[in-house]
CSV table of N, CA and C in Angstrom, one decimal:
chain,number,residue,atom,x,y,z
A,1,MET,N,0.8,-1.2,0.0
A,1,MET,CA,0.0,0.0,0.0
A,1,MET,C,0.8,1.2,0.0
A,2,ASP,N,2.0,1.2,0.6
A,2,ASP,CA,2.9,2.4,0.6
A,2,ASP,C,3.3,2.7,-0.8
A,3,GLU,N,3.5,1.6,-1.5
A,3,GLU,CA,3.9,1.7,-2.9
A,3,GLU,C,2.8,2.4,-3.7
A,4,ARG,N,1.7,1.9,-3.4
A,4,ARG,CA,0.5,2.5,-4.1
A,4,ARG,C,0.4,4.0,-3.7
A,5,ASP,N,0.5,4.3,-2.5
A,5,ASP,CA,0.3,5.6,-2.0
A,5,ASP,C,1.4,6.5,-2.7
A,6,ALA,N,2.6,6.0,-2.8
A,6,ALA,CA,3.7,6.7,-3.4
A,6,ALA,C,3.4,7.0,-4.9
A,7,ALA,N,2.9,6.0,-5.5
A,7,ALA,CA,2.6,6.2,-6.9
A,7,ALA,C,1.4,7.2,-7.2
A,8,ILE,N,0.5,7.2,-6.3
A,8,ILE,CA,-0.6,8.1,-6.4
A,8,ILE,C,-0.1,9.5,-6.2
A,9,LYS,N,0.7,9.7,-5.1
A,9,LYS,CA,1.3,11.0,-4.8
A,9,LYS,C,2.1,11.5,-6.0
A,10,GLU,N,2.9,10.6,-6.5
A,10,GLU,CA,3.7,11.0,-7.7
A,10,GLU,C,2.9,11.5,-8.8
A,11,LYS,N,1.9,10.7,-9.1
A,11,LYS,CA,0.9,11.1,-10.2
A,11,LYS,C,0.3,12.5,-9.9
A,12,LEU,N,-0.1,12.6,-8.6
A,12,LEU,CA,-0.7,13.9,-8.2
A,12,LEU,C,0.3,15.0,-8.4
A,13,GLU,N,1.5,14.9,-8.0
A,13,GLU,CA,2.5,15.9,-8.1
A,13,GLU,C,2.7,16.2,-9.6
A,14,GLY,N,2.7,15.1,-10.4
A,14,GLY,CA,2.9,15.3,-11.8
A,14,GLY,C,1.6,16.1,-12.4
A,15,VAL,N,0.5,15.8,-11.9
A,15,VAL,CA,-0.7,16.5,-12.4
A,15,VAL,C,-0.6,18.0,-11.9
A,16,LYS,N,-0.2,18.2,-10.7
A,16,LYS,CA,0.0,19.5,-10.1
A,16,LYS,C,1.0,20.3,-11.0
A,17,ASP,N,2.1,19.7,-11.4
A,17,ASP,CA,3.1,20.3,-12.2
A,17,ASP,C,2.5,20.6,-13.5
A,18,THR,N,1.7,19.8,-14.1
A,18,THR,CA,1.1,20.0,-15.4
A,18,THR,C,0.0,21.1,-15.3
A,19,SER,N,-0.7,21.1,-14.2
A,19,SER,CA,-1.7,22.2,-14.1
A,19,SER,C,-1.0,23.6,-14.0
A,20,LEU,N,0.2,23.6,-13.3
A,20,LEU,CA,0.9,24.8,-13.3
A,20,LEU,C,1.4,25.2,-14.7
A,21,GLU,N,1.8,24.1,-15.4
A,21,GLU,CA,2.3,24.4,-16.8
A,21,GLU,C,1.2,24.8,-17.7
A,22,ILE,N,0.0,24.2,-17.5
A,22,ILE,CA,-1.2,24.6,-18.3
A,22,ILE,C,-1.6,26.0,-18.0
A,23,LYS,N,-1.5,26.4,-16.7
A,23,LYS,CA,-1.8,27.8,-16.3
A,23,LYS,C,-0.9,28.7,-17.0
A,24,GLN,N,0.4,28.4,-17.0
A,24,GLN,CA,1.4,29.3,-17.6
A,24,GLN,C,1.2,29.3,-19.2
A,25,LEU,N,0.8,28.2,-19.7
A,25,LEU,CA,0.5,28.2,-21.2
A,25,LEU,C,-0.7,29.1,-21.5
A,26,GLU,N,-1.8,29.0,-20.6
A,26,GLU,CA,-2.9,29.8,-20.8
A,26,GLU,C,-2.6,31.3,-20.7
A,27,GLU,N,-1.7,31.6,-19.8
A,27,GLU,CA,-1.4,33.0,-19.6
A,27,GLU,C,-0.6,33.5,-20.8
A,28,GLN,N,0.3,32.6,-21.3
A,28,GLN,CA,1.1,32.9,-22.5
A,28,GLN,C,0.1,33.1,-23.7
A,29,ALA,N,-0.8,32.2,-23.8
A,29,ALA,CA,-1.8,32.3,-25.0
A,29,ALA,C,-2.6,33.6,-24.8
A,30,GLU,N,-3.0,34.0,-23.7
A,30,GLU,CA,-3.7,35.2,-23.5
A,30,GLU,C,-3.0,36.4,-23.8
A,31,ALA,N,-1.6,36.4,-23.4
A,31,ALA,CA,-0.7,37.5,-23.8
A,31,ALA,C,-0.5,37.6,-25.3
A,32,VAL,N,-0.4,36.4,-25.9
A,32,VAL,CA,-0.2,36.4,-27.4
A,32,VAL,C,-1.5,37.0,-28.0
A,33,MET,N,-2.7,36.6,-27.5
A,33,MET,CA,-4.0,37.1,-28.1
A,33,MET,C,-4.1,38.6,-27.9
A,34,ARG,N,-3.7,39.1,-26.7
A,34,ARG,CA,-3.8,40.6,-26.5
A,34,ARG,C,-2.8,41.3,-27.5
A,35,ALA,N,-1.6,40.7,-27.6
A,35,ALA,CA,-0.7,41.3,-28.5
A,35,ALA,C,-1.2,41.3,-30.0
A,36,ALA,N,-1.8,40.2,-30.4
A,36,ALA,CA,-2.3,40.1,-31.7
A,36,ALA,C,-3.5,41.1,-31.9
A,37,ARG,N,-4.3,41.2,-30.9
A,37,ARG,CA,-5.4,42.1,-31.0
A,37,ARG,C,-4.9,43.6,-31.1
A,38,ALA,N,-3.9,43.9,-30.3
A,38,ALA,CA,-3.3,45.2,-30.4
A,38,ALA,C,-2.7,45.4,-31.7
A,39,GLU,N,-2.0,44.4,-32.3
A,39,GLU,CA,-1.3,44.5,-33.6
A,39,GLU,C,-2.4,44.7,-34.7
A,40,ILE,N,-3.5,43.9,-34.6
A,40,ILE,CA,-4.6,44.1,-35.6
A,40,ILE,C,-5.2,45.4,-35.5
A,41,SER,N,-5.5,45.9,-34.3
A,41,SER,CA,-6.1,47.2,-34.1
A,41,SER,C,-5.2,48.3,-34.6
A,42,ALA,N,-3.9,48.2,-34.4
A,42,ALA,CA,-3.0,49.2,-34.9
A,42,ALA,C,-2.9,49.1,-36.4
A,43,ALA,N,-3.0,47.9,-37.0
A,43,ALA,CA,-3.0,47.8,-38.5
A,43,ALA,C,-4.2,48.4,-39.1
A,44,LEU,N,-5.3,48.1,-38.4
A,44,LEU,CA,-6.6,48.7,-38.9
A,44,LEU,C,-6.6,50.2,-38.8
A,45,ASN,N,-6.2,50.7,-37.7
A,45,ASN,CA,-6.1,52.2,-37.6
A,45,ASN,C,-5.2,52.8,-38.6
A,46,LYS,N,-4.1,52.1,-38.9
A,46,LYS,CA,-3.1,52.6,-39.9
A,46,LYS,C,-3.8,52.6,-41.2
A,47,MET,N,-4.5,51.5,-41.6
A,47,MET,CA,-5.2,51.3,-42.9
A,47,MET,C,-6.3,52.4,-43.0
A,48,LYS,N,-7.0,52.6,-41.9
A,48,LYS,CA,-8.1,53.6,-41.9
A,48,LYS,C,-7.5,55.0,-42.1
A,49,LYS,N,-6.4,55.4,-41.5
A,49,LYS,CA,-5.8,56.6,-41.7
A,49,LYS,C,-5.3,56.8,-43.2
A,50,GLU,N,-4.7,55.8,-43.7
A,50,GLU,CA,-4.2,55.8,-45.1
A,50,GLU,C,-5.4,55.9,-46.0
A,51,THR,N,-6.5,55.2,-45.8
A,51,THR,CA,-7.6,55.3,-46.7
A,51,THR,C,-8.3,56.6,-46.6
A,52,THR,N,-8.3,57.2,-45.3
A,52,THR,CA,-8.9,58.5,-45.1
A,52,THR,C,-8.1,59.6,-45.8
A,53,ALA,N,-6.8,59.5,-45.7
A,53,ALA,CA,-5.8,60.4,-46.4
A,53,ALA,C,-6.0,60.4,-47.9
A,54,GLU,N,-6.1,59.1,-48.4
A,54,GLU,CA,-6.3,58.9,-49.8
A,54,GLU,C,-7.6,59.5,-50.4
A,55,LEU,N,-8.7,59.2,-49.6
A,55,LEU,CA,-9.9,59.7,-50.0
A,55,LEU,C,-10.0,61.3,-49.9
A,56,GLU,N,-9.3,61.9,-48.9
A,56,GLU,CA,-9.2,63.3,-48.8
A,56,GLU,C,-8.5,63.9,-49.9
A,57,ALA,N,-7.4,63.2,-50.3
A,57,ALA,CA,-6.6,63.7,-51.5
A,57,ALA,C,-7.5,63.7,-52.8
A,58,LYS,N,-8.2,62.6,-53.0
A,58,LYS,CA,-9.1,62.5,-54.1
A,58,LYS,C,-10.2,63.5,-54.1
A,59,LEU,N,-10.7,63.7,-52.9
A,59,LEU,CA,-11.8,64.7,-52.7
A,59,LEU,C,-11.3,66.0,-53.0
A,60,GLN,N,-10.1,66.4,-52.5
A,60,GLN,CA,-9.6,67.7,-52.8
A,60,GLN,C,-9.3,67.9,-54.3
A,61,GLU,N,-8.8,66.8,-54.9
A,61,GLU,CA,-8.5,66.9,-56.4
A,61,GLU,C,-9.8,67.2,-57.1
A,62,GLY,N,-10.9,66.4,-56.7
A,62,GLY,CA,-12.2,66.7,-57.4
A,62,GLY,C,-12.7,68.1,-57.1
A,63,ARG,N,-12.5,68.6,-55.9
A,63,ARG,CA,-12.9,70.0,-55.6
A,63,ARG,C,-12.2,71.0,-56.5
A,64,GLN,N,-10.9,70.7,-56.7
A,64,GLN,CA,-10.1,71.7,-57.5
A,64,GLN,C,-10.6,71.6,-59.0
A,65,LYS,N,-10.9,70.4,-59.5
A,65,LYS,CA,-11.4,70.2,-60.8
A,65,LYS,C,-12.7,71.0,-61.0
A,66,VAL,N,-13.6,70.8,-60.0
A,66,VAL,CA,-14.9,71.5,-60.1
A,66,VAL,C,-14.7,73.0,-60.0
A,67,GLU,N,-13.8,73.4,-59.2
A,67,GLU,CA,-13.5,74.9,-59.0
A,67,GLU,C,-13.0,75.5,-60.3
A,68,ILE,N,-12.1,74.7,-61.0
A,68,ILE,CA,-11.5,75.2,-62.2
A,68,ILE,C,-12.6,75.2,-63.3
A,69,GLU,N,-13.5,74.2,-63.4
A,69,GLU,CA,-14.6,74.1,-64.3
A,69,GLU,C,-15.5,75.3,-64.1
A,70,LEU,N,-15.8,75.6,-62.8
A,70,LEU,CA,-16.7,76.7,-62.4
A,70,LEU,C,-16.1,78.0,-62.9
A,71,GLN,N,-14.8,78.2,-62.6
A,71,GLN,CA,-14.2,79.5,-63.1
A,71,GLN,C,-14.2,79.6,-64.6
A,72,ASP,N,-14.0,78.5,-65.3
A,72,ASP,CA,-14.1,78.5,-66.8
A,72,ASP,C,-15.5,78.9,-67.2
A,73,ALA,N,-16.5,78.3,-66.6
A,73,ALA,CA,-17.9,78.5,-66.9
A,73,ALA,C,-18.2,80.0,-66.7
A,74,LEU,N,-17.8,80.5,-65.5
A,74,LEU,CA,-18.1,81.9,-65.2
A,74,LEU,C,-17.4,82.9,-66.2
A,75,ALA,N,-16.2,82.5,-66.6
A,75,ALA,CA,-15.4,83.4,-67.5
A,75,ALA,C,-16.2,83.3,-68.9
A,76,SER,N,-16.6,82.2,-69.3
A,76,SER,CA,-17.4,82.0,-70.5
A,76,SER,C,-18.7,82.8,-70.5
A,77,LEU,N,-19.4,82.8,-69.4
A,77,LEU,CA,-20.6,83.6,-69.2
A,77,LEU,C,-20.3,85.0,-69.3
A,78,GLU,N,-19.3,85.5,-68.6
A,78,GLU,CA,-18.9,86.9,-68.6
A,78,GLU,C,-18.6,87.3,-70.1
A,79,LYS,N,-17.9,86.5,-70.8
A,79,LYS,CA,-17.6,86.8,-72.2
A,79,LYS,C,-18.8,86.9,-73.1
A,80,GLN,N,-19.7,85.9,-72.9
A,80,GLN,CA,-21.0,86.0,-73.6
A,80,GLN,C,-21.8,87.2,-73.3
A,81,LYS,N,-21.8,87.6,-72.0
A,81,LYS,CA,-22.4,88.8,-71.5
A,81,LYS,C,-21.9,90.0,-72.2
A,82,GLU,N,-20.6,90.1,-72.3
A,82,GLU,CA,-20.0,91.3,-72.9
A,82,GLU,C,-20.3,91.3,-74.5
A,83,GLU,N,-20.3,90.1,-75.1
A,83,GLU,CA,-20.6,90.1,-76.5
A,83,GLU,C,-22.1,90.5,-76.7
A,84,THR,N,-22.9,90.0,-75.9
A,84,THR,CA,-24.4,90.3,-76.0
A,84,THR,C,-24.6,91.9,-75.8
A,85,ILE,N,-23.9,92.4,-74.8
A,85,ILE,CA,-24.0,93.9,-74.6
A,85,ILE,C,-23.5,94.6,-75.8
A,86,LYS,N,-22.4,94.1,-76.4
A,86,LYS,CA,-21.9,94.8,-77.6
A,86,LYS,C,-22.9,94.7,-78.8
A,87,ALA,N,-23.4,93.6,-78.9
A,87,ALA,CA,-24.5,93.4,-80.0
A,87,ALA,C,-25.6,94.2,-79.7
A,88,LEU,N,-26.1,94.3,-78.5
A,88,LEU,CA,-27.2,95.2,-78.1
A,88,LEU,C,-26.9,96.6,-78.4
A,89,ASP,N,-25.7,97.0,-78.0
A,89,ASP,CA,-25.2,98.4,-78.2
A,89,ASP,C,-25.3,98.8,-79.7
A,90,SER,N,-24.8,97.9,-80.6
A,90,SER,CA,-24.8,98.2,-82.0
A,90,SER,C,-26.3,98.2,-82.5
A,91,GLN,N,-27.1,97.3,-82.0
A,91,GLN,CA,-28.5,97.3,-82.4
A,91,GLN,C,-29.2,98.6,-81.9
A,92,ILE,N,-28.9,99.0,-80.7
A,92,ILE,CA,-29.5,100.3,-80.1
A,92,ILE,C,-29.1,101.4,-81.0
A,93,ALA,N,-27.8,101.5,-81.4
A,93,ALA,CA,-27.3,102.6,-82.2
A,93,ALA,C,-28.0,102.6,-83.6
A,94,ALA,N,-28.2,101.4,-84.2
A,94,ALA,CA,-28.9,101.3,-85.5
A,94,ALA,C,-30.4,101.8,-85.3
A,95,LEU,N,-31.0,101.3,-84.2
A,95,LEU,CA,-32.4,101.7,-84.0
A,95,LEU,C,-32.5,103.2,-83.8
A,96,SER,N,-31.5,103.8,-83.0
A,96,SER,CA,-31.5,105.3,-82.8
A,96,SER,C,-31.4,106.0,-84.1
A,97,GLU,N,-30.5,105.5,-84.9
A,97,GLU,CA,-30.3,106.2,-86.2
A,97,GLU,C,-31.6,106.1,-87.0
A,98,GLU,N,-32.2,105.0,-87.0
A,98,GLU,CA,-33.5,104.8,-87.8
A,98,GLU,C,-34.6,105.7,-87.2
A,99,ILE,N,-34.6,105.8,-85.9
A,99,ILE,CA,-35.6,106.7,-85.3
A,99,ILE,C,-35.4,108.1,-85.6
A,100,VAL,N,-34.1,108.5,-85.6
A,100,VAL,CA,-33.8,109.9,-86.0
A,100,VAL,C,-34.2,110.2,-87.5
A,101,LYS,N,-33.9,109.2,-88.3
A,101,LYS,CA,-34.2,109.4,-89.8
A,101,LYS,C,-35.7,109.5,-89.9
A,102,LYS,N,-36.5,108.6,-89.2
A,102,LYS,CA,-37.9,108.6,-89.4
A,102,LYS,C,-38.5,110.0,-88.8
A,103,ASP,N,-37.9,110.4,-87.7
A,103,ASP,CA,-38.3,111.7,-87.0
A,103,ASP,C,-38.1,112.8,-88.0
A,104,ASN,N,-36.9,112.8,-88.7
A,104,ASN,CA,-36.5,113.8,-89.7
A,104,ASN,C,-37.5,113.8,-90.8
A,105,LEU,N,-37.9,112.6,-91.3
A,105,LEU,CA,-38.9,112.4,-92.3
A,105,LEU,C,-40.2,113.0,-91.9
A,106,LEU,N,-40.6,112.6,-90.7
A,106,LEU,CA,-41.9,113.1,-90.2
A,106,LEU,C,-41.9,114.6,-90.0
A,107,THR,N,-40.8,115.1,-89.5
A,107,THR,CA,-40.7,116.5,-89.3
A,107,THR,C,-40.7,117.2,-90.7
A,108,GLY,N,-40.0,116.7,-91.6
A,108,GLY,CA,-40.0,117.3,-93.0
A,108,GLY,C,-41.3,117.1,-93.6
A,109,SER,N,-42.0,116.0,-93.4
A,109,SER,CA,-43.3,115.8,-94.0
A,109,SER,C,-44.3,116.8,-93.3
A,110,ALA,N,-44.1,117.0,-92.1
A,110,ALA,CA,-45.1,117.9,-91.4
A,110,ALA,C,-44.9,119.3,-91.9
A,111,GLU,N,-43.6,119.7,-92.1
A,111,GLU,CA,-43.3,121.1,-92.7
A,111,GLU,C,-43.9,121.2,-94.1
A,112,GLU,N,-43.7,120.1,-94.9
A,112,GLU,CA,-44.2,120.1,-96.2
A,112,GLU,C,-45.7,120.2,-96.2
A,113,LEU,N,-46.3,119.5,-95.3
A,113,LEU,CA,-47.8,119.6,-95.1
A,113,LEU,C,-48.3,121.0,-94.7
A,114,ARG,N,-47.6,121.6,-93.8
A,114,ARG,CA,-47.9,122.9,-93.4
A,114,ARG,C,-47.8,123.9,-94.6
A,115,HIS,N,-46.6,123.7,-95.3
A,115,HIS,CA,-46.4,124.6,-96.4
A,115,HIS,C,-47.4,124.4,-97.5
A,116,HIS,N,-47.8,123.1,-97.8
A,116,HIS,CA,-48.8,122.8,-98.7
A,116,HIS,C,-50.2,123.3,-98.3
A,117,HIS,N,-50.4,123.2,-97.0
A,117,HIS,CA,-51.7,123.7,-96.4
A,117,HIS,C,-51.7,125.2,-96.6
A,118,GLN,N,-50.6,125.8,-96.2
A,118,GLN,CA,-50.6,127.4,-96.4
A,118,GLN,C,-50.7,127.7,-97.8
A,119,SER,N,-50.1,126.9,-98.8
A,119,SER,CA,-50.2,127.2,-100.2
A,119,SER,C,-51.7,127.1,-100.6
A,120,SER,N,-52.3,126.1,-100.1
A,120,SER,CA,-53.8,125.8,-100.5
A,120,SER,C,-54.6,127.0,-100.0
A,121,ILE,N,-54.3,127.4,-98.8
A,121,ILE,CA,-55.1,128.5,-98.2
A,121,ILE,C,-54.8,129.8,-99.1
A,122,VAL,N,-53.6,130.0,-99.5
A,122,VAL,CA,-53.3,131.2,-100.4
A,122,VAL,C,-54.0,131.0,-101.7
A,123,ILE,N,-53.9,129.9,-102.3
A,123,ILE,CA,-54.6,129.6,-103.6
A,123,ILE,C,-56.1,129.8,-103.4
A,124,ASP,N,-56.7,129.3,-102.3
A,124,ASP,CA,-58.1,129.5,-102.1
A,124,ASP,C,-58.5,130.9,-102.0
A,125,GLU,N,-57.6,131.6,-101.2
A,125,GLU,CA,-57.9,133.0,-101.0
A,125,GLU,C,-57.8,133.8,-102.3
A,126,LEU,N,-56.8,133.5,-103.0
A,126,LEU,CA,-56.6,134.2,-104.4
A,126,LEU,C,-57.9,133.9,-105.3
A,127,SER,N,-58.3,132.6,-105.2
A,127,SER,CA,-59.4,132.3,-106.1
A,127,SER,C,-60.7,133.0,-105.6
A,128,ARG,N,-60.8,133.2,-104.3
A,128,ARG,CA,-61.9,133.9,-103.8
A,128,ARG,C,-61.9,135.3,-104.1
A,129,ILE,N,-60.7,135.9,-104.0
A,129,ILE,CA,-60.5,137.3,-104.4
A,129,ILE,C,-60.7,137.5,-105.8
A,130,GLN,N,-60.3,136.6,-106.6
A,130,GLN,CA,-60.4,136.7,-108.1
A,130,GLN,C,-61.9,136.7,-108.4
A,131,THR,N,-62.6,135.8,-107.8
A,131,THR,CA,-64.1,135.7,-108.1
A,131,THR,C,-64.8,137.0,-107.7
A,132,VAL,N,-64.3,137.5,-106.6
A,132,VAL,CA,-65.0,138.7,-106.1
A,132,VAL,C,-64.6,139.9,-107.0
A,133,VAL,N,-63.4,140.0,-107.4
A,133,VAL,CA,-62.9,141.1,-108.1
A,133,VAL,C,-63.0,140.9,-109.6
A,134,ALA,N,-62.9,139.7,-110.1
A,134,ALA,CA,-62.9,139.5,-111.5
A,134,ALA,C,-64.2,139.8,-112.2
A,135,PRO,N,-64.2,140.5,-113.3
A,135,PRO,CA,-65.5,140.8,-113.9
A,135,PRO,C,-66.2,139.6,-114.5
A,136,SER,N,-67.4,139.6,-114.4
A,136,SER,CA,-68.2,138.5,-114.9
A,136,SER,C,-68.7,138.7,-116.3
A,137,SER,N,-68.7,140.0,-116.8
A,137,SER,CA,-69.2,140.2,-118.2
A,137,SER,C,-68.0,140.9,-118.9
A,138,PRO,N,-68.1,140.9,-120.3
A,138,PRO,CA,-67.1,141.5,-121.1
A,138,PRO,C,-67.0,143.0,-120.8
A,139,LEU,N,-68.0,143.6,-120.5
A,139,LEU,CA,-67.9,145.1,-120.2
A,139,LEU,C,-67.1,145.3,-119.0
A,140,GLN,N,-67.3,144.5,-118.0
A,140,GLN,CA,-66.6,144.7,-116.8
A,140,GLN,C,-65.1,144.4,-117.0
A,141,TRP,N,-64.9,143.5,-117.9
A,141,TRP,CA,-63.5,143.2,-118.2
A,141,TRP,C,-62.7,144.5,-118.7
A,142,GLY,N,-63.3,145.1,-119.5
A,142,GLY,CA,-62.7,146.3,-120.0
A,142,GLY,C,-62.4,147.3,-119.0
A,143,ARG,N,-63.3,147.5,-118.0
A,143,ARG,CA,-63.0,148.4,-116.9
A,143,ARG,C,-62.0,147.8,-116.0
A,144,TRP,N,-62.0,146.6,-115.9
A,144,TRP,CA,-61.1,145.9,-114.9
A,144,TRP,C,-59.7,146.0,-115.5
A,145,LEU,N,-59.5,145.8,-116.7
A,145,LEU,CA,-58.2,145.8,-117.4
A,145,LEU,C,-57.7,147.3,-117.5
A,146,SER,N,-58.4,148.2,-117.5
A,146,SER,CA,-57.9,149.6,-117.7
A,146,SER,C,-57.4,150.2,-116.4
C-alpha cells in the first residue's frame, strides 16, 4: 500500500506540475492574443488613416477640378455677356439712327404739309379774291383791265 500511495502521490504531483504548466501556457496564450489584438487594431487604424488620407486627397482633387470648371464657366458667361452687350449696343445705335431718320422724315413731312396747307389757303384766298374782283361780263373786263 505504501507503494501504491507513493505512486498516487507521484501522479498527483505530476498533475499539479502540469496544471501549473497549463496555467502558464494559458497566460502565454492570453498574452499572445492581447498582442495580436493590439497589432490588428494598430494595423486597422493605420489602414483607416491611409484610406482617409487617400480619400481626402481624391476629394480635394475633385474639388479643384470642379472649381476650375466653375471658373471657366463663369469666364465664358462673362464673355457671352460682354458680346451680348456689344451686340445690343450696335442694335441700339442702329435703331436710334433709324428713329432719328424717321423723325426727320416726319418733321420734314409735317413742314411740307404745313407749307402745302398754307399754299392751299393762299390759292383758295386768291381764287376767292379773283371771283370777287374779276369781272363776270365782257364790259366789266374792259373796266377791270384799264
